[in-house]
XYZ file of C-alpha atoms in Angstrom:
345
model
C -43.891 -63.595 -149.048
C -45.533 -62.047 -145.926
C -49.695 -62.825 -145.160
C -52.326 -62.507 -147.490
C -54.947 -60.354 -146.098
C -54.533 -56.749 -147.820
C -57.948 -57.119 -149.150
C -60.020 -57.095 -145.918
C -57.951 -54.401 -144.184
C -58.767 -50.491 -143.477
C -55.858 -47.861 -145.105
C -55.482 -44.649 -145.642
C -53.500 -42.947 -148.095
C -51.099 -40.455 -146.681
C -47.774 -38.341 -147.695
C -44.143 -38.174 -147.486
C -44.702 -34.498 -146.440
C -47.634 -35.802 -143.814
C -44.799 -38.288 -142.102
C -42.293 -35.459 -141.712
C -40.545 -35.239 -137.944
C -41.180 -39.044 -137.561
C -39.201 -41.678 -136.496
C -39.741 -44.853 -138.959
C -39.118 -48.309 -137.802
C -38.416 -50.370 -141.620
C -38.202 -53.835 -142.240
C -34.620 -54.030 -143.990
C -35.021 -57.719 -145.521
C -38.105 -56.833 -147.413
C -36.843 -53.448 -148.134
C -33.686 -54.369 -149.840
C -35.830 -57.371 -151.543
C -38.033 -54.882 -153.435
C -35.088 -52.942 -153.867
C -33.194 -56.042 -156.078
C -36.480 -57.029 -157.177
C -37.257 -53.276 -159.299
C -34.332 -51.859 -159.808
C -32.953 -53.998 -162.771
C -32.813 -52.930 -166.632
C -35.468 -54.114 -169.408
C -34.139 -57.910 -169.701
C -34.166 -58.486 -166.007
C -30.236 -58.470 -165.048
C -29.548 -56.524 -162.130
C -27.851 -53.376 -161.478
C -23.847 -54.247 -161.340
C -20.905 -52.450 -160.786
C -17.718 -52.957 -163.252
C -17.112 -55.800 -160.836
C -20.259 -57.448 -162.011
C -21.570 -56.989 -157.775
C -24.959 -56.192 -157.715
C -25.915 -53.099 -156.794
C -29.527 -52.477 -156.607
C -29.248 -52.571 -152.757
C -27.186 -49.576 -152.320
C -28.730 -47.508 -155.129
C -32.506 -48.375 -153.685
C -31.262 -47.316 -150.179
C -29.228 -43.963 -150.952
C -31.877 -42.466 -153.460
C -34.762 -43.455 -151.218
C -33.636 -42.743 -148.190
C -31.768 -39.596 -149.186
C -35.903 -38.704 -150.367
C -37.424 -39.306 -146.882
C -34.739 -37.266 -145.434
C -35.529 -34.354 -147.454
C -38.984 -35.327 -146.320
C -38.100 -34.858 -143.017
C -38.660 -38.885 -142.038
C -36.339 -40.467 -139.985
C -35.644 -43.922 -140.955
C -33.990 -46.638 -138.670
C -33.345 -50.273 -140.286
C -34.137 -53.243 -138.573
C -32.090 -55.930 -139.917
C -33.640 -60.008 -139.546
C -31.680 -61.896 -137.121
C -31.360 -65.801 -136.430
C -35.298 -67.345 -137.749
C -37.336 -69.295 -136.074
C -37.113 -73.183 -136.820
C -40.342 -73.285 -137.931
C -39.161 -71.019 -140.768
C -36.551 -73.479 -142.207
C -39.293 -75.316 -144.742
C -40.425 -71.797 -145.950
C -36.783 -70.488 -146.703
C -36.236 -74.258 -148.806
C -39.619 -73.373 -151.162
C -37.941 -69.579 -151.697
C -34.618 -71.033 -152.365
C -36.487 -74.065 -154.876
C -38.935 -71.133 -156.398
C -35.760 -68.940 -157.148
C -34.469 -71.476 -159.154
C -37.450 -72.274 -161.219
C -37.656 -68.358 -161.908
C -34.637 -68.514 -163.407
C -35.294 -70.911 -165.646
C -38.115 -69.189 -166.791
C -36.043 -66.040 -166.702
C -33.716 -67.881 -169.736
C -36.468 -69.116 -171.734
C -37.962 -65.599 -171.831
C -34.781 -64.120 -172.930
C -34.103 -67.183 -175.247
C -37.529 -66.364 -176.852
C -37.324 -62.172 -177.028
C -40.155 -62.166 -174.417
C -38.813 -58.923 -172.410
C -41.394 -58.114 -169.983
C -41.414 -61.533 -169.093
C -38.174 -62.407 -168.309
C -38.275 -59.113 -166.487
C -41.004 -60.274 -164.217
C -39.315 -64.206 -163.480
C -35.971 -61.865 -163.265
C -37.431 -59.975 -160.056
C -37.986 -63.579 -158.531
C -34.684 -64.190 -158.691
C -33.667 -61.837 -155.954
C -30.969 -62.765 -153.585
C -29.670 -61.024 -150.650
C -26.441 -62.208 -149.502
C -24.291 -61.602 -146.387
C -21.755 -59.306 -148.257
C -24.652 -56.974 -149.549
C -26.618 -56.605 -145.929
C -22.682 -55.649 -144.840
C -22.473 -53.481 -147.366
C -26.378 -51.883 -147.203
C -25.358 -51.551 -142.997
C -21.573 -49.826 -143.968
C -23.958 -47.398 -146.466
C -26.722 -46.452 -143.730
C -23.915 -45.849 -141.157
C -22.449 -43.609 -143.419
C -25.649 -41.391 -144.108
C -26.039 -41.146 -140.262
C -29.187 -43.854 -140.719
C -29.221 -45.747 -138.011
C -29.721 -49.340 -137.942
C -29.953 -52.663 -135.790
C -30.059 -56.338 -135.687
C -33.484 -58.063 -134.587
C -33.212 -60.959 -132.121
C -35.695 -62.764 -134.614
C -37.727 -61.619 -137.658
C -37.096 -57.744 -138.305
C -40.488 -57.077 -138.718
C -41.573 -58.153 -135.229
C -38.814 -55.615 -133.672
C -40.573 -53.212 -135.820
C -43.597 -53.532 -133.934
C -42.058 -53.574 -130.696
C -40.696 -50.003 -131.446
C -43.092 -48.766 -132.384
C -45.530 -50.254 -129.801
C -42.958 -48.689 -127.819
C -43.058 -44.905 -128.941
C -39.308 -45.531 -130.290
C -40.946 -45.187 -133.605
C -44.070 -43.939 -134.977
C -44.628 -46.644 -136.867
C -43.103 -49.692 -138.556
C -43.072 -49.655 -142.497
C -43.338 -52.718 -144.825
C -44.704 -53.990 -147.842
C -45.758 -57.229 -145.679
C -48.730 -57.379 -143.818
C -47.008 -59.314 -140.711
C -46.577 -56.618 -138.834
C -50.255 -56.126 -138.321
C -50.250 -59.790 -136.656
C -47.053 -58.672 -135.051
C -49.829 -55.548 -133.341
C -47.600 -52.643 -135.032
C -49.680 -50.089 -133.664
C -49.364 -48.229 -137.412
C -47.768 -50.049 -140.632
C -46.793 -47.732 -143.398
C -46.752 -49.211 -147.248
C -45.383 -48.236 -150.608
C -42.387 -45.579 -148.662
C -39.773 -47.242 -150.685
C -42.476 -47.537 -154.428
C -43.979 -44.629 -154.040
C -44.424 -43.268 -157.750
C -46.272 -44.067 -161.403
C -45.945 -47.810 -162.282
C -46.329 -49.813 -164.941
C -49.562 -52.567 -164.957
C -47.990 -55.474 -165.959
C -48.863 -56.731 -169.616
C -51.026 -53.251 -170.174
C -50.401 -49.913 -171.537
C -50.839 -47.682 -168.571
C -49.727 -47.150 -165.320
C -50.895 -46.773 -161.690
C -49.932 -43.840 -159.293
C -48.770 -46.070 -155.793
C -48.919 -43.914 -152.954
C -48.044 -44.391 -149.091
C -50.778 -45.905 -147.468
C -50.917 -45.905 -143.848
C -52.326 -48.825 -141.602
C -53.697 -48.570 -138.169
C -54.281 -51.829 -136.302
C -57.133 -50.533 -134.081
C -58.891 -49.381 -137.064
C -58.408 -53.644 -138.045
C -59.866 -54.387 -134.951
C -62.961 -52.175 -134.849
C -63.657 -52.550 -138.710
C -63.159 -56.164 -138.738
C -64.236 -56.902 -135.045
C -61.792 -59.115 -134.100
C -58.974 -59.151 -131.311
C -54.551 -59.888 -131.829
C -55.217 -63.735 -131.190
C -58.487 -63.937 -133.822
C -56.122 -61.479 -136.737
C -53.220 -64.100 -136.191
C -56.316 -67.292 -137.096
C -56.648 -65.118 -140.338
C -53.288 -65.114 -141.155
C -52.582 -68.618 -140.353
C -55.674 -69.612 -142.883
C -54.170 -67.538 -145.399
C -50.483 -68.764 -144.875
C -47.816 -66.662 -143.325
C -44.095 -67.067 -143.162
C -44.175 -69.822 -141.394
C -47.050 -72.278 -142.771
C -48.447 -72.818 -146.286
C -52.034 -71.753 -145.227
C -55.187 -73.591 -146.513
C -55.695 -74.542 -150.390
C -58.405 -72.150 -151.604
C -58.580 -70.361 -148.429
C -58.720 -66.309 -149.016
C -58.455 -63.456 -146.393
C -62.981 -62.995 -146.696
C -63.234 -66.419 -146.291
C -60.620 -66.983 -143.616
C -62.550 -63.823 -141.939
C -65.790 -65.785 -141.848
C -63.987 -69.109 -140.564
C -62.724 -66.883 -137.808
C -65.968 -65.326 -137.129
C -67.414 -68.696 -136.387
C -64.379 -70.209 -134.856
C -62.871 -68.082 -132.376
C -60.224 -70.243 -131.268
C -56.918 -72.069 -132.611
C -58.083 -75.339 -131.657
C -61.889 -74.715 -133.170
C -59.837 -73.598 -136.764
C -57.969 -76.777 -136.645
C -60.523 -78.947 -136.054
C -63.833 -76.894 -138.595
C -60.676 -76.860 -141.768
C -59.720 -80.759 -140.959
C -63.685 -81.645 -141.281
C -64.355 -79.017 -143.847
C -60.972 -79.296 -146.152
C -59.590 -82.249 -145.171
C -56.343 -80.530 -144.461
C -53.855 -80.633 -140.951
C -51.666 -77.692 -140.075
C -48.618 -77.728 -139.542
C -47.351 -79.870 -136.317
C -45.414 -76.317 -135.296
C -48.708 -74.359 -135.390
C -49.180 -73.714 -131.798
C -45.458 -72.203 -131.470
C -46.251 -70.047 -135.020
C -49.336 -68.722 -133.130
C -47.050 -68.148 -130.159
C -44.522 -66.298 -131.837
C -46.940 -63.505 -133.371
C -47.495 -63.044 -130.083
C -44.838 -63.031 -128.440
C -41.938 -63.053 -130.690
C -37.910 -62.302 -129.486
C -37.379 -59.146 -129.267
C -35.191 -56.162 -128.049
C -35.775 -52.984 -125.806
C -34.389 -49.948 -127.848
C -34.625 -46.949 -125.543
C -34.034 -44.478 -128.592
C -32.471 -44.466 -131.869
C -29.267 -42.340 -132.366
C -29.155 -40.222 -135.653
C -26.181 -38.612 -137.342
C -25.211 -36.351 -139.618
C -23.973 -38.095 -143.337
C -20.774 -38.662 -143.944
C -20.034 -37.248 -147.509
C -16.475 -38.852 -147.690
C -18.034 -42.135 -146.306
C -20.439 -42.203 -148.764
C -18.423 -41.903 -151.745
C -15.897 -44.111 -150.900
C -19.085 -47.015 -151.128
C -20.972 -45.729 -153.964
C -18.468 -43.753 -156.226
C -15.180 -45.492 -155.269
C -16.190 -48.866 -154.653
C -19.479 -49.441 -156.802
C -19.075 -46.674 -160.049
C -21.723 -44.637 -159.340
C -21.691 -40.990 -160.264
C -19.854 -38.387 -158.715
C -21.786 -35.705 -160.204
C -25.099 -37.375 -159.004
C -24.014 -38.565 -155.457
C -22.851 -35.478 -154.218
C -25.824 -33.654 -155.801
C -28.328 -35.902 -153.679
C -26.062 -35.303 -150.695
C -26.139 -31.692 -151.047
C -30.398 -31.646 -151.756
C -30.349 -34.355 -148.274
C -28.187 -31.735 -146.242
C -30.217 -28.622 -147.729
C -33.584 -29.913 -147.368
C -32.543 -30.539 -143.517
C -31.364 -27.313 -142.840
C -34.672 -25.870 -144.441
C -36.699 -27.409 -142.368
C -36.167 -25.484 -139.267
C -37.045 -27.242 -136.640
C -33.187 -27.831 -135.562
C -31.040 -24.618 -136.935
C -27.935 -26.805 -136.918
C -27.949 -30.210 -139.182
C -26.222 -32.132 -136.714
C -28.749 -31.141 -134.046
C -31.589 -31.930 -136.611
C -29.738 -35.640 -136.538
């Protein structure tokens, strides 16, 4: 789900081209999610294999990756790790709403109402531990490297790239700006026209680039004060305040600076009580688990690697794999920076 607050925050629109020679810190979960989410045909059912396995996963991460390569971005995957236990009753509504969407998903067929039982399809969206194996066996093999967060992926993000281990971290989420990721980079992975649900026309989504001091000076506000907004809003972790936006959670926050001032102005003013884990939810935007990473190690693809996953395993196209694998290794070698691909990895 991720915080609520893209409408009060500064962007800029940038390029593929523009993040060439930069390391890229990406939140795996949520990249894989929008991955099984989009790619799916007209009705809603996933990509499958002729084993019926989804494959939406791999085919999200090989074209789009192999794309930033040829872009000259250098993506590492950050993979989630054990949650927090505050983060139990939020997984239980997912699991509940996943269900619901999927009886909505069958009535919509039932009724010939395509675009919506594509839209309840996307809900649907699982991720289970055989497809993270298999989207970590497919990075390895394009020389992507990858890692395990102690905690939530994107907070390791942020610590990367807080770090200089990565330029910045990239999600569709806006956690990682109460996680302090120095930059957060959106739309790398749905970057392209797309369709306006329920309307004739489409929207061009580009990359949009976020810098958190830019937050801080446009909305003047400090870490602790972005966290109150997020909390009003709802996060990950808590449900947020009934009829509580990100302008009006800005103004609460303007007024009262402080945790304990929130709690007590939205009990008095909404009659509502956070959560009884809210001080440790504050705590762990701030100071969330995570890992040093003194670098990231890139290699060079592993053509035979490759199709044994995609083509041998999951049916995809010869013709097409080793065409993208031969544009990645081409588009490398152009670049010039490194004369040698391997180097360039």
């Amino acid at each position: 789900m991720g915080v609520a607050i893209g409408d009060i925050v500064p962007r800029h629109t940038t390029t593929l081209e523009a993040l060439s020679g930069r390391i890229v810190a990406l939140d795996a979960f949520n990249i894989l999610y929008q991955f099984l989410a989009s790619i799916r045909q007209e009705d809603g059912t996933p990509l499958m294999d002729f084993k019926s396995r989804p494959t939406g996963h791999l085919s999200g991460l090989f074209y789009r990756n192999a794309r930033l390569i040829e872009n000259g971005i250098r993506p590492v995957y950050v993979f989630d790790g054990a949650p927090p236990s505050f983060k139990q009753k939020e997984i239980e509504r997912r699991q509940e709403a996943k269900k619901e969407a999927e009886a909505k998903w069958r009535d919509a067929l039932d009724y010939g109402r395509m675009e919506d039982a594509r839209k309840f399809a996307q809900a649907t969206s699982r991720l289970t531990p055989e497809m993270v194996a298999e989207a970590k066996d497919l990075l390895s093999a394009m020389g992507i490297p990858w890692l395990d967060a102690p905690s939530e992926g994107e907070a390791q993000a942020a610590h990367m790239a807080k770090k200089g281990v990565a330029y910045a971290s990239a999600s569709q989420d806006y956690d990682s700006i109460l996680f302090a990721s120095p930059r957060l980079l959106r739309n790398l992975s749905i970057t392209g026209k797309r369709k306006v649900p329920r309307q004739d026309r489409y929207v061009l989504v580009e990359p949009e680039e976020i810098v958190f001091e830019e937050v801080l000076s446009a909305l003047q506000l400090n870490q602790e004060q972005i966290i109150l907004i997020g909390l009003l809003c709802g996060t990950d972790f808590n449900k947020g305040v009934k009829g509580v936006g990100p302008k009006t959670a800005l103004k609460i926050v303007k007024d009262h600076a402080t945790l304990g001032k929130v709690k007590e102005y939205v009990k008095t003013k909404y009659n509502y009580e956070f959560e009884e884990d809210m001080d440790a939810i504050f705590d762990f935007f701030l100071n969330p688990p995570v890992k040093e990473v003194p670098q990231v190690k890139f290699s060079a693809p592993n053509a035979a690697g490759v199709n044994r996953i995609l083509v041998e395993e999951h049916d995809f196209s010869d013709e097409r794999v080793g065409r993208v694998l031969g544009s990645m290794e081409k588009a490398v070698k152009e670049k010039g920076a490194q004369k040698k691909m391997d180097l360039w990895f």
